XYZ file of C-alpha atoms in Angstrom:
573
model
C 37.596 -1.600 26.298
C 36.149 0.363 29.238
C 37.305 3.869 27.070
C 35.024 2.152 24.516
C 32.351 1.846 26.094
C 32.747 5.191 27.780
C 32.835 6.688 24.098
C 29.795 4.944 22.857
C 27.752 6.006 25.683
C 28.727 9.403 25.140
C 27.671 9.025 21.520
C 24.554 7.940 22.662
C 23.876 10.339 25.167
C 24.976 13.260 22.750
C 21.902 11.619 20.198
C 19.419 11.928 22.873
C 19.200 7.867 22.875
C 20.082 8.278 26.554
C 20.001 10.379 29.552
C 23.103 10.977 31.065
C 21.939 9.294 34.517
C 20.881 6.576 32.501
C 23.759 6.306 30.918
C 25.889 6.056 33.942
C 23.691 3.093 35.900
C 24.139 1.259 32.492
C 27.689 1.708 32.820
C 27.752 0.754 36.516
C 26.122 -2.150 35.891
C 28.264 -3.944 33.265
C 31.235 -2.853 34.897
C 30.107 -4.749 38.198
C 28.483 -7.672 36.320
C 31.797 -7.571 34.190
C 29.170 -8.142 30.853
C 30.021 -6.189 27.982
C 28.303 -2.932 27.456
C 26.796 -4.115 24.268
C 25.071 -7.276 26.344
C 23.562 -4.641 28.887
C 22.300 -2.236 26.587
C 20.190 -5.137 24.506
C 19.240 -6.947 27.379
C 17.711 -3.858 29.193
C 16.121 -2.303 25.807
C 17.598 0.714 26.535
C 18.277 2.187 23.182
C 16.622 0.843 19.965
C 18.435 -1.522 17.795
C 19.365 1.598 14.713
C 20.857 3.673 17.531
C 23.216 1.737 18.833
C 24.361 0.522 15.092
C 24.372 4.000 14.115
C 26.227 5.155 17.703
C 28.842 1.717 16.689
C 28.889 3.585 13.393
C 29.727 6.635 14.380
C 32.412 5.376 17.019
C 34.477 3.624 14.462
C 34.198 6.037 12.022
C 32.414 3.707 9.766
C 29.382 4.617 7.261
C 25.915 3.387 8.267
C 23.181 2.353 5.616
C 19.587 1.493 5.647
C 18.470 -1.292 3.983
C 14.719 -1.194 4.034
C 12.928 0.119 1.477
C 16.545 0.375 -0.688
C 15.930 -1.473 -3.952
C 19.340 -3.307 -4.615
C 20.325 -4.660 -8.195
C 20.046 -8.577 -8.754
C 23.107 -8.573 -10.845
C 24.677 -6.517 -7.447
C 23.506 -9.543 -5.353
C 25.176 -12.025 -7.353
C 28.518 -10.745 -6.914
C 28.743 -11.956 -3.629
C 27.649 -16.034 -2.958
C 23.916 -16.581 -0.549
C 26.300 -18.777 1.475
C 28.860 -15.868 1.836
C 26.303 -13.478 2.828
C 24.311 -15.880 5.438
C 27.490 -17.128 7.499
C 29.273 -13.587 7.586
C 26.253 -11.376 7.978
C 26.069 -9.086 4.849
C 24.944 -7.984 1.540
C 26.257 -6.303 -1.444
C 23.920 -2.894 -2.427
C 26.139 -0.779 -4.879
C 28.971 -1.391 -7.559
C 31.037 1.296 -9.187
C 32.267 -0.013 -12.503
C 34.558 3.230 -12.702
C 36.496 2.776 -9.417
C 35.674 -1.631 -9.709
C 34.823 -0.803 -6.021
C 31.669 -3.259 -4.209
C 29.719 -1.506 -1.297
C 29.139 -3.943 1.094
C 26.241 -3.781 4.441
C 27.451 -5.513 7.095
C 27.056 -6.476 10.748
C 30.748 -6.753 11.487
C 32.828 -4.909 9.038
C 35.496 -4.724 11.319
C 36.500 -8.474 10.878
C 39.240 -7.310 8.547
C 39.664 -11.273 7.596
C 35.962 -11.455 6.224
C 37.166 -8.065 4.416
C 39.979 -9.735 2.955
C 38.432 -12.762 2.145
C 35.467 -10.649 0.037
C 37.726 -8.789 -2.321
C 39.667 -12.141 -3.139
C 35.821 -13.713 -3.833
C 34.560 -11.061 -5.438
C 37.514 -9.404 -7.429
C 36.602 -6.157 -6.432
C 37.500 -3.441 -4.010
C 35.384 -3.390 -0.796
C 33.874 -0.604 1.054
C 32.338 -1.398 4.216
C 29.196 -0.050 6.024
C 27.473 -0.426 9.300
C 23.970 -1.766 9.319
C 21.315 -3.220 11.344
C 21.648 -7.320 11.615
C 17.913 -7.546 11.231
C 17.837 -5.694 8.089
C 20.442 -7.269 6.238
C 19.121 -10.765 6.878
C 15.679 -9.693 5.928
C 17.453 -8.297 2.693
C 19.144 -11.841 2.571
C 16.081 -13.496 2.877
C 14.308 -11.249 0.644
C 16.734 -11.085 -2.544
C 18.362 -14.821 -2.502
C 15.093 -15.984 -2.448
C 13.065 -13.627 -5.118
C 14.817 -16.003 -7.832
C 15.445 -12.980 -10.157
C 19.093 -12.511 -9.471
C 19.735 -15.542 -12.190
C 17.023 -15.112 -14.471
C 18.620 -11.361 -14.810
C 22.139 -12.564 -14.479
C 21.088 -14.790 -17.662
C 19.162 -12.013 -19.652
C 22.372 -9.884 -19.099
C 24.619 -12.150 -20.798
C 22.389 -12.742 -23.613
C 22.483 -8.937 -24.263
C 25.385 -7.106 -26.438
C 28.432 -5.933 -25.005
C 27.561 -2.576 -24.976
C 24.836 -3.430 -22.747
C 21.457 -3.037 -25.244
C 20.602 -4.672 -28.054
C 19.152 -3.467 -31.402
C 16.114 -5.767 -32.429
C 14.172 -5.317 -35.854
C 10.189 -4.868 -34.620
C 9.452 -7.653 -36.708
C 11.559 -9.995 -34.707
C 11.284 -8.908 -31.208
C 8.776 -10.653 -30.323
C 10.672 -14.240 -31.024
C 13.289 -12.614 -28.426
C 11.556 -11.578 -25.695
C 9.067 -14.805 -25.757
C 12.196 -16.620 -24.741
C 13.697 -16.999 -21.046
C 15.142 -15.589 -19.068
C 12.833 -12.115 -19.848
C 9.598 -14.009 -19.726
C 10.977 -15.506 -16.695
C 11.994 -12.052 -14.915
C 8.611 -10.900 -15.871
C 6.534 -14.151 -13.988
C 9.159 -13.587 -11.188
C 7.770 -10.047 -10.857
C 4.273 -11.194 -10.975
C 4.857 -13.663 -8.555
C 6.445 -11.405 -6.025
C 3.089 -9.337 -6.688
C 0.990 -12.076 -5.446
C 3.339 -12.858 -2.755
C 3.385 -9.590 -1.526
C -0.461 -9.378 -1.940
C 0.113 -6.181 -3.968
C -2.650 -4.376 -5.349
C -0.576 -2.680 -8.248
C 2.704 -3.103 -9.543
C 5.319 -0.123 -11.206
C 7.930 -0.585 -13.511
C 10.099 2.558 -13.878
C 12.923 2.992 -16.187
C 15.013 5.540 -14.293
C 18.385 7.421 -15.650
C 20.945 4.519 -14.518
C 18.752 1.237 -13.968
C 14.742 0.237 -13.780
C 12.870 0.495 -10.652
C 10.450 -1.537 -9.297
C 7.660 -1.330 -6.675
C 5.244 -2.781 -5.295
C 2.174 -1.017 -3.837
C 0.966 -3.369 -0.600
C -1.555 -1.829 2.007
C -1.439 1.391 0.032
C 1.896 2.344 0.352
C 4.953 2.024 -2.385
C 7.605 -0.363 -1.397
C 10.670 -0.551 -3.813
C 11.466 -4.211 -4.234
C 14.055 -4.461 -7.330
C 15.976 -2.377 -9.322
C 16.853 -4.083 -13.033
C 19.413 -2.989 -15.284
C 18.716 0.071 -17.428
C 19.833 -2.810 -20.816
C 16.769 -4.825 -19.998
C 13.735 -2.319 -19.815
C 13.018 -2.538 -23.476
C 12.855 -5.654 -23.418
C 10.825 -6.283 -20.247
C 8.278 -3.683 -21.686
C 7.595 -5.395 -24.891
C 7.210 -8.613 -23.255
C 4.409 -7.381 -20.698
C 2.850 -5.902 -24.151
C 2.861 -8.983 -25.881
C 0.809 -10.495 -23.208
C -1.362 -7.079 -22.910
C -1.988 -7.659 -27.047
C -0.189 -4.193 -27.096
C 1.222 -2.761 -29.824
C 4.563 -3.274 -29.186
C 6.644 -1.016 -31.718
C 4.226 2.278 -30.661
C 6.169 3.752 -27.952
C 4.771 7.535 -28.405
C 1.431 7.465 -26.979
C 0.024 5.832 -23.828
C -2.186 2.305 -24.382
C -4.305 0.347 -21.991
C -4.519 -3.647 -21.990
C -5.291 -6.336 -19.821
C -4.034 -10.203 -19.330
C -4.638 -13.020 -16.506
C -2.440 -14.177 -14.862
C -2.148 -17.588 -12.735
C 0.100 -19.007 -9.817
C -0.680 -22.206 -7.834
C -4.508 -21.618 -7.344
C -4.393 -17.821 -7.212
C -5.786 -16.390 -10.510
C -5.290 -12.212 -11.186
C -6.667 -10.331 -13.540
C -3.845 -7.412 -14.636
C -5.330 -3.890 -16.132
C -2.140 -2.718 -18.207
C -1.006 1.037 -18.558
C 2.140 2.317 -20.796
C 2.802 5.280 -20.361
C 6.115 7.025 -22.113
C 8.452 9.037 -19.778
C 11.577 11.038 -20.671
C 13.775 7.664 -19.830
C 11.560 5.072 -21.791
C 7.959 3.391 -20.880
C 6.389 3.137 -17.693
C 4.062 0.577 -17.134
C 1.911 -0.177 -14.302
C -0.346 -3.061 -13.423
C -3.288 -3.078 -11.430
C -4.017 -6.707 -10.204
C -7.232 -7.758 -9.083
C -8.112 -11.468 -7.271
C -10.302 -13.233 -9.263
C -10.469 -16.056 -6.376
C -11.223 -14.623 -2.630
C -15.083 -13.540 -3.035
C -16.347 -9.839 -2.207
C -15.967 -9.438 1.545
C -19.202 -8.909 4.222
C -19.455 -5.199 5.769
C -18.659 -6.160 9.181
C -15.274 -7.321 7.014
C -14.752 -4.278 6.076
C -14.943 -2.706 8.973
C -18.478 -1.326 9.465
C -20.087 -1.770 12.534
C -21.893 -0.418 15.167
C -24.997 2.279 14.841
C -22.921 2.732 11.043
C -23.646 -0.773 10.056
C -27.242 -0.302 11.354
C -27.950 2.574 9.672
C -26.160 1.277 5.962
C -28.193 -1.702 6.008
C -31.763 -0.271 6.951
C -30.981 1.830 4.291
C -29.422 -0.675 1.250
C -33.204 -2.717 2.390
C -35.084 0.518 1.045
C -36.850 0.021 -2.283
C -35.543 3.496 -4.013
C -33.493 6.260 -2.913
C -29.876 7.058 -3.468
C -27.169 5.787 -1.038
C -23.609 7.671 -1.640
C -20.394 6.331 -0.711
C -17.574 9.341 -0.480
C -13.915 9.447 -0.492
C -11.040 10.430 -2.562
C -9.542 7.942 -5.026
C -8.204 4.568 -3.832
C -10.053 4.467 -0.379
C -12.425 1.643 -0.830
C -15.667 2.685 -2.393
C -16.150 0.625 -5.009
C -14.927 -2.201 -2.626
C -17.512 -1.157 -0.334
C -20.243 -1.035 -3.204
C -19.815 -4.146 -4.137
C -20.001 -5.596 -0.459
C -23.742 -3.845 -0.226
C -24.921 -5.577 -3.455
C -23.498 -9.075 -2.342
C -25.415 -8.635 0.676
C -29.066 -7.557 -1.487
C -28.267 -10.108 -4.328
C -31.073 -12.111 -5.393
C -33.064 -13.861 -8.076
C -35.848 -11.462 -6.966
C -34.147 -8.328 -8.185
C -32.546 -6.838 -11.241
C -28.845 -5.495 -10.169
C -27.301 -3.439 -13.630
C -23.862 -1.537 -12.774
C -22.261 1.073 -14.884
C -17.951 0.932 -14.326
C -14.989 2.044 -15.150
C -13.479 -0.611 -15.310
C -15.372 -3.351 -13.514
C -13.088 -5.169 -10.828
C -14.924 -7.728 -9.784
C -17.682 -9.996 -11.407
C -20.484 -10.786 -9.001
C -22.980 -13.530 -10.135
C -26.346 -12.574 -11.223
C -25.913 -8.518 -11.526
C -25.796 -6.953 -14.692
C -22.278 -5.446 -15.373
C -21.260 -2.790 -18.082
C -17.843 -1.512 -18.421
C -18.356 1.810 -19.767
C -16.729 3.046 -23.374
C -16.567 6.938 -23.678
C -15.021 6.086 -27.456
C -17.631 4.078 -28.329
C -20.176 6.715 -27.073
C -20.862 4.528 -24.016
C -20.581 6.870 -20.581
C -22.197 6.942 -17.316
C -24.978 9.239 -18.676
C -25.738 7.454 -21.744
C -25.647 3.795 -20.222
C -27.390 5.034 -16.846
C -30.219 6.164 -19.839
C -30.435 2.932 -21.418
C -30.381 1.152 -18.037
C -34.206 2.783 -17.138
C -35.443 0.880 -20.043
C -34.034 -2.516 -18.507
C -36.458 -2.337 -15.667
C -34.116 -2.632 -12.798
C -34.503 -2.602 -9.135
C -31.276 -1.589 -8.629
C -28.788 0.553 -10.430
C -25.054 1.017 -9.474
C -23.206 3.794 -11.547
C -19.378 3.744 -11.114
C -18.987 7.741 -10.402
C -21.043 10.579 -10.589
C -19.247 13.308 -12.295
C -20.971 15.365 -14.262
C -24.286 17.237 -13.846
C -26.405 15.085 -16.788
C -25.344 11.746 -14.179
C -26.138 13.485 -10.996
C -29.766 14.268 -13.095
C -30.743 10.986 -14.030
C -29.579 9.355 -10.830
C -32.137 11.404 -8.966
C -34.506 10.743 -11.320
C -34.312 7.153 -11.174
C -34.114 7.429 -7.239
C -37.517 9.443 -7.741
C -39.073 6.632 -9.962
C -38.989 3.606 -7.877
C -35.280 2.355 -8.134
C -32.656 2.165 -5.568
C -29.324 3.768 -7.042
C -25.962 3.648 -5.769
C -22.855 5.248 -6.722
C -19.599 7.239 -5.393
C -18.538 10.918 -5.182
C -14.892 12.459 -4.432
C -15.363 14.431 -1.710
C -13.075 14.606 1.789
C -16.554 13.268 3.886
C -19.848 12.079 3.950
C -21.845 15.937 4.805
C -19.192 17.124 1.729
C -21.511 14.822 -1.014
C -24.627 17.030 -0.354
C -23.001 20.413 -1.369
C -21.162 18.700 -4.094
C -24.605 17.648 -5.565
C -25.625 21.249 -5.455
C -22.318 21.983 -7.339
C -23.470 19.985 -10.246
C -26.659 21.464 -10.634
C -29.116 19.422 -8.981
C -32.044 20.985 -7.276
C -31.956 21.510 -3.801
C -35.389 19.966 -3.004
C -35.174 16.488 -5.199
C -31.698 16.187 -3.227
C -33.438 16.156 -0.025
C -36.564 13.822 -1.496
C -33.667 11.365 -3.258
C -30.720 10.925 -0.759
C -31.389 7.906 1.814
C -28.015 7.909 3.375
C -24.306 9.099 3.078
C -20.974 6.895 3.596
C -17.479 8.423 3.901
C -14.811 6.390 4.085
C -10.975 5.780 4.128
C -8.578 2.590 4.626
C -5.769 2.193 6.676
C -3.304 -0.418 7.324
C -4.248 -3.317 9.999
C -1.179 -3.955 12.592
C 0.127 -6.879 11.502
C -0.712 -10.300 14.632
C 2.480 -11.774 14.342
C 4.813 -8.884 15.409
C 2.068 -6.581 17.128
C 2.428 -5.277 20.824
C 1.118 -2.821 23.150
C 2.578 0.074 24.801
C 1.344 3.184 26.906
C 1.335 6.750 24.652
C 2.325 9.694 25.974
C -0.183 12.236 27.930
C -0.744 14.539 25.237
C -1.532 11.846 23.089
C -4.053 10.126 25.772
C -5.541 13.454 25.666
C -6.059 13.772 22.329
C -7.414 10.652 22.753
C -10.093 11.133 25.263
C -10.866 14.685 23.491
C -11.997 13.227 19.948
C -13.519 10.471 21.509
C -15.749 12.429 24.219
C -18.581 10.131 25.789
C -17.435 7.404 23.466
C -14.608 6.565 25.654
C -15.096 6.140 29.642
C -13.000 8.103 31.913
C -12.052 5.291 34.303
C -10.626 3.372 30.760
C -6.865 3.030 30.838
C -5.641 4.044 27.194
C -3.484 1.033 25.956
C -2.200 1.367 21.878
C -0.983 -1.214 19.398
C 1.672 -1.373 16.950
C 3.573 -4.044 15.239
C 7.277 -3.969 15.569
C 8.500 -5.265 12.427
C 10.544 -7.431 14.099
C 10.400 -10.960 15.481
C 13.550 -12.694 17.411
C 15.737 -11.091 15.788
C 14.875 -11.036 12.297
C 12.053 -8.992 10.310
C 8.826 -10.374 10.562
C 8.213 -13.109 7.664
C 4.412 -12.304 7.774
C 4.455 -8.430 7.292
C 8.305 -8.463 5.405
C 9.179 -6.065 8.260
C 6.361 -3.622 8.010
C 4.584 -4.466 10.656
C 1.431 -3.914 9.408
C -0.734 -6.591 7.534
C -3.693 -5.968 5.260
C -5.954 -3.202 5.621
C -9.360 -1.694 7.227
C -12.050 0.423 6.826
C -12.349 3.746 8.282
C -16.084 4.628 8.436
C -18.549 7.193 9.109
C -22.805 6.964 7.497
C -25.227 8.761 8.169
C -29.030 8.435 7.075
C -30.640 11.618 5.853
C -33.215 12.649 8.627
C -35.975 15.171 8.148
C -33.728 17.756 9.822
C -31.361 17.059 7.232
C -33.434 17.538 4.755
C -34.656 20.772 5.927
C -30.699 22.145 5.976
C -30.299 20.714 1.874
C -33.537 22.912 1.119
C -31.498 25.615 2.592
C -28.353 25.227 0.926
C -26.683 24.715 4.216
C -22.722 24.175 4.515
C -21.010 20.994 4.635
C -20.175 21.871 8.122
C -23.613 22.358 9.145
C -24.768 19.192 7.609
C -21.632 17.633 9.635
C -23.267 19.049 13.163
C -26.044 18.086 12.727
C -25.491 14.452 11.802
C -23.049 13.938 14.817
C -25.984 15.562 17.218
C -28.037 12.621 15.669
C -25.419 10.280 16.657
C -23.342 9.698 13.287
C -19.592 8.668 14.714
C -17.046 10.395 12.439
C -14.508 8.603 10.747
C -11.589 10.133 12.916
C -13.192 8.634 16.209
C -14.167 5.531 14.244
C -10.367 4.948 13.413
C -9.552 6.062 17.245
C -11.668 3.173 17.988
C -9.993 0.790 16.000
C -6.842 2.161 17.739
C -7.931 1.208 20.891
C -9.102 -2.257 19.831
C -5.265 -2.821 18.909
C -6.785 -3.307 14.887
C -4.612 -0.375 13.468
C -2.343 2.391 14.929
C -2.913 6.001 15.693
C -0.345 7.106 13.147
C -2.238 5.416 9.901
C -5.826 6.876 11.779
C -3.659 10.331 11.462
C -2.546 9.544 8.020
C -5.886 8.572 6.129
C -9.122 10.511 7.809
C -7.011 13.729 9.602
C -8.673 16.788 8.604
């Protein structure tokens, strides 16, 4: 045993997990304690929980696997028993119909009785691998309790031997309204909603169908369906889009509700056809929840200050920046909760509109129908509003009559796709408008990004490295005192044990806003009549106090509300 442990040291020494001198008081103290290496190593927290697995791994000359993030088949899953895979530790991720051999995650697979005991169970030829406890019991948790392992187990016997079935169009609808597809496809939906996912992706790839899940803004790969089922999955989703179900050669857009306990979603449908089959992916968006306040967002400060002096203004154009998918429209509609009243007249122009707000005038624009931002944003001056909110401003006839409207008395809002807030003034210029009604129309400038809050439940603190205090104390200058010890946040993903119920192992949990505004000063105004640079816009509005979005997520990194590595990810330059 004491060779053992000698060797698995070694192991982790030659991975850098340890320092040799480490390595050796480690050794010296479970041989004098007389507690197995193993106990000392956890105990202490001297190596992370992958590295010794994968040291283990490498020791016994034993494959090692990573579960998370590794979509696993239901009809995989249901080759091995929940009760099986709870008492001994493991779970089935692969099958090889050619060799009728099962490959099997586990924490112990050198219990050769467990081993033996699987391939009588199962029938099939087992091939072991090393992984982390925490993962496989999260994958327990997460697949035995998902429900879809029988609902596909079902839907696979139900299909022909050869493993897809040929349905005439005319009757493929009876089939697919029946369980268990309609059931797999509420199971998905439900794991949406779970998983508070803002868009769902079902991808039919060369051996089975993928999906994922996009939660916080990132991808996670949840499921993985047999290839024999996609067609039928498809058409069901389309008869509840009121798709067309046989036209599988161009893309189509629809849209259905859908309902669980008290939650209600509304899903925007896309098809889209790949070289393997259709692709369809389904934004959801909460019709129960309300818009969120500003300070909710994440605004605050001399930024929240200056946003809602400005929103208060009676005309005047307030831009909110940032590339697709970081809040804008979010934030939009969080400014014209706020001015809301039976005293004004609120028209919007979207594509599509997410969220219906009581008393404002929405219009979904319909480019076949002749209906765009320029046409509607025409028809809208002849409403007599107060206040007009057009989706995007894209082309130079929008950017025209926005600032005409700002001109005439109305206060406009809308969103450009540009890396900051100084980037929007340049980009006006771009599309044509004149330099001087830019400076007499712009009231103030948002940029903005989201990243991922650290999730409560699993968070803790720890003390960064120099260079990265540095870093630190650079971007943040007089914002951050000297005498301030830098303390950072993250969530481990983990909680006794097991992955983190609250974040499914993540450890991050909903998301925030990254913000810098600005208000357009007189010396800003001067540098537009110039046809000064985005960076020279940028210098100035910092001199004038404008926080940037980097130290504003730097902030939030020190508050312990997000980590430095999603600050990095979302508003680096």
């Amino acid at each position: 045993m004491a060779d053992t442990a000698q060797q698995l040291l070694s192991i982790l020494v030659d991975g850098k997990a340890l320092t040799p001198e480490r390595a050796e008081a480690l050794n010296a103290e479970a041989l004098n304690s007389d507690v197995p290496l193993e106990d000392v190593l956890e105990k202490k927290h001297a190596v992370t929980e992958q590295a010794l697995v994968q040291a283990k791994a490498k020791l016994f000359n034993l494959p090692f696997i990573t579960l998370s993030g590794r979509a696993i088949s239901p009809d995989v899953v249901n080759l091995i028993p929940e009760p099986v895979a709870r008492r001994y530790t493991l779970i089935p991720f692969s099958f090889d119909a050619k060799t009728n051999s099962l490959a099997i995650a586990m924490f112990d697979p050198l219990d050769f009785q467990v081993l033996e005991f699987l391939e009588k169970k199962s029938g099939k030829t087992v091939r072991p691998y090393m992984a982390i406890k925490s993962d496989i019991k999260a994958k327990i948790d997460d697949l035995y309790t998902q429900n879809l392992s029988a609902d596909v187990s079902a839907a696979l016997r139900e299909t022909a031997p050869a493993g897809v079935k040929t349905y005439e169009a005319g009757h493929l609808g009876e089939v697919i309204r029946e369980a268990p597809i309609a059931q797999i496809v509420s199971a998905i939906l439900e794991q949406a909603v779970r998983l508070r996912a803002s868009d769902v992706h079902i991808e039919p790839q060369i051996g089975d169908t993928r999906v994922r899940y996009r939660v916080d803004g990132i991808l996670q790969e949840r499921l993985a369906l047999p290839r024999g089922l996609h067609d039928a999955v498809v058409s069901r989703i389309k008869i509840l889009s009121d798709l067309k179900i046989d036209e599988k050669r161009i893309p189509q857009d629809g849209r259905f509700n859908f309902k669980m306990g008290t939650e209600e979603v509304d899903l925007r449908v896309s098809t889209l056809p790949t070289v393997h089959g259709e692709k369809i992916v389904m934004r959801l968006l909460k019709k129960s929840g309300g818009v969120p306040s500003l300070p909710e967002l994440g605004l605050r400060g001399i930024a929240l200050k200056h946003l809602e002096s400005n929103i208060l203004r009676p005309h005047g154009i307030i831009l909110v920046t940032g590339p697709t998918g970081s809040g804008k429209t979010t934030t939009l509609y969080s400014v014209l909760a706020k001015i809301n009243s039976t005293k004004v007249n609120i028209m919007t122009l979207e594509d599509p509109v997410e969220y219906e707000i009581a008393g404002v005038n929405q219009v979904q624009i319909n480019p076949a129908a002749g209906l765009t931002f320029a046409t509607g944003l025409r028809s809208f001056l002849r409403q007599d509003p107060n206040i007009i909110l057009v989706g995007e401003i894209r082309d130079t006839e929008t950017t025209e009559l926005a600032i005409q409207a700002a001109l005439t008395g109305h206060l406009v809002f809308s969103t450009l796709h540009t890396n900051n807030a100084a980037g929007a003034i340049p980009r006006l210029l771009d599309l044509g408008a004149e330099p001087f009604l830019v400076a007499s129309a712009l009231n103030a400038l948002v940029g903005q990004r989201i990243s991922r809050r650290v999730c409560p439940t699993c968070k803790e603190e720890y003390v960064p490295e120099g260079a990265v205090v540095a870093d630190i104390r650079t971007v943040l200058g007089d914002l951050l005192p000297p005498e301030k010890k830098v303390v950072l946040y993250r969530g481990k993903g983990t909680l006794n044990g097991a992955a983190c119920n609250a974040c499914s192992g993540t450890g991050y949990l909903g998301r925030i806003g990254v913000f810098e505004v600005f208000p357009v000063s007189d010396a800003i105004s001067r540098l537009i009549l110039t046809r000064a640079t985005m960076s020279e816009i940028e210098k100035q509005a910092i001199a004038e106090g404008m926080i940037t979005m980097k130290q504003d997520g730097y902030l939030k990194v020190l508050e312990g509300v997000t980590t430095l590595e999603e600050v990095l990810r979302v508003a680096q330059d």
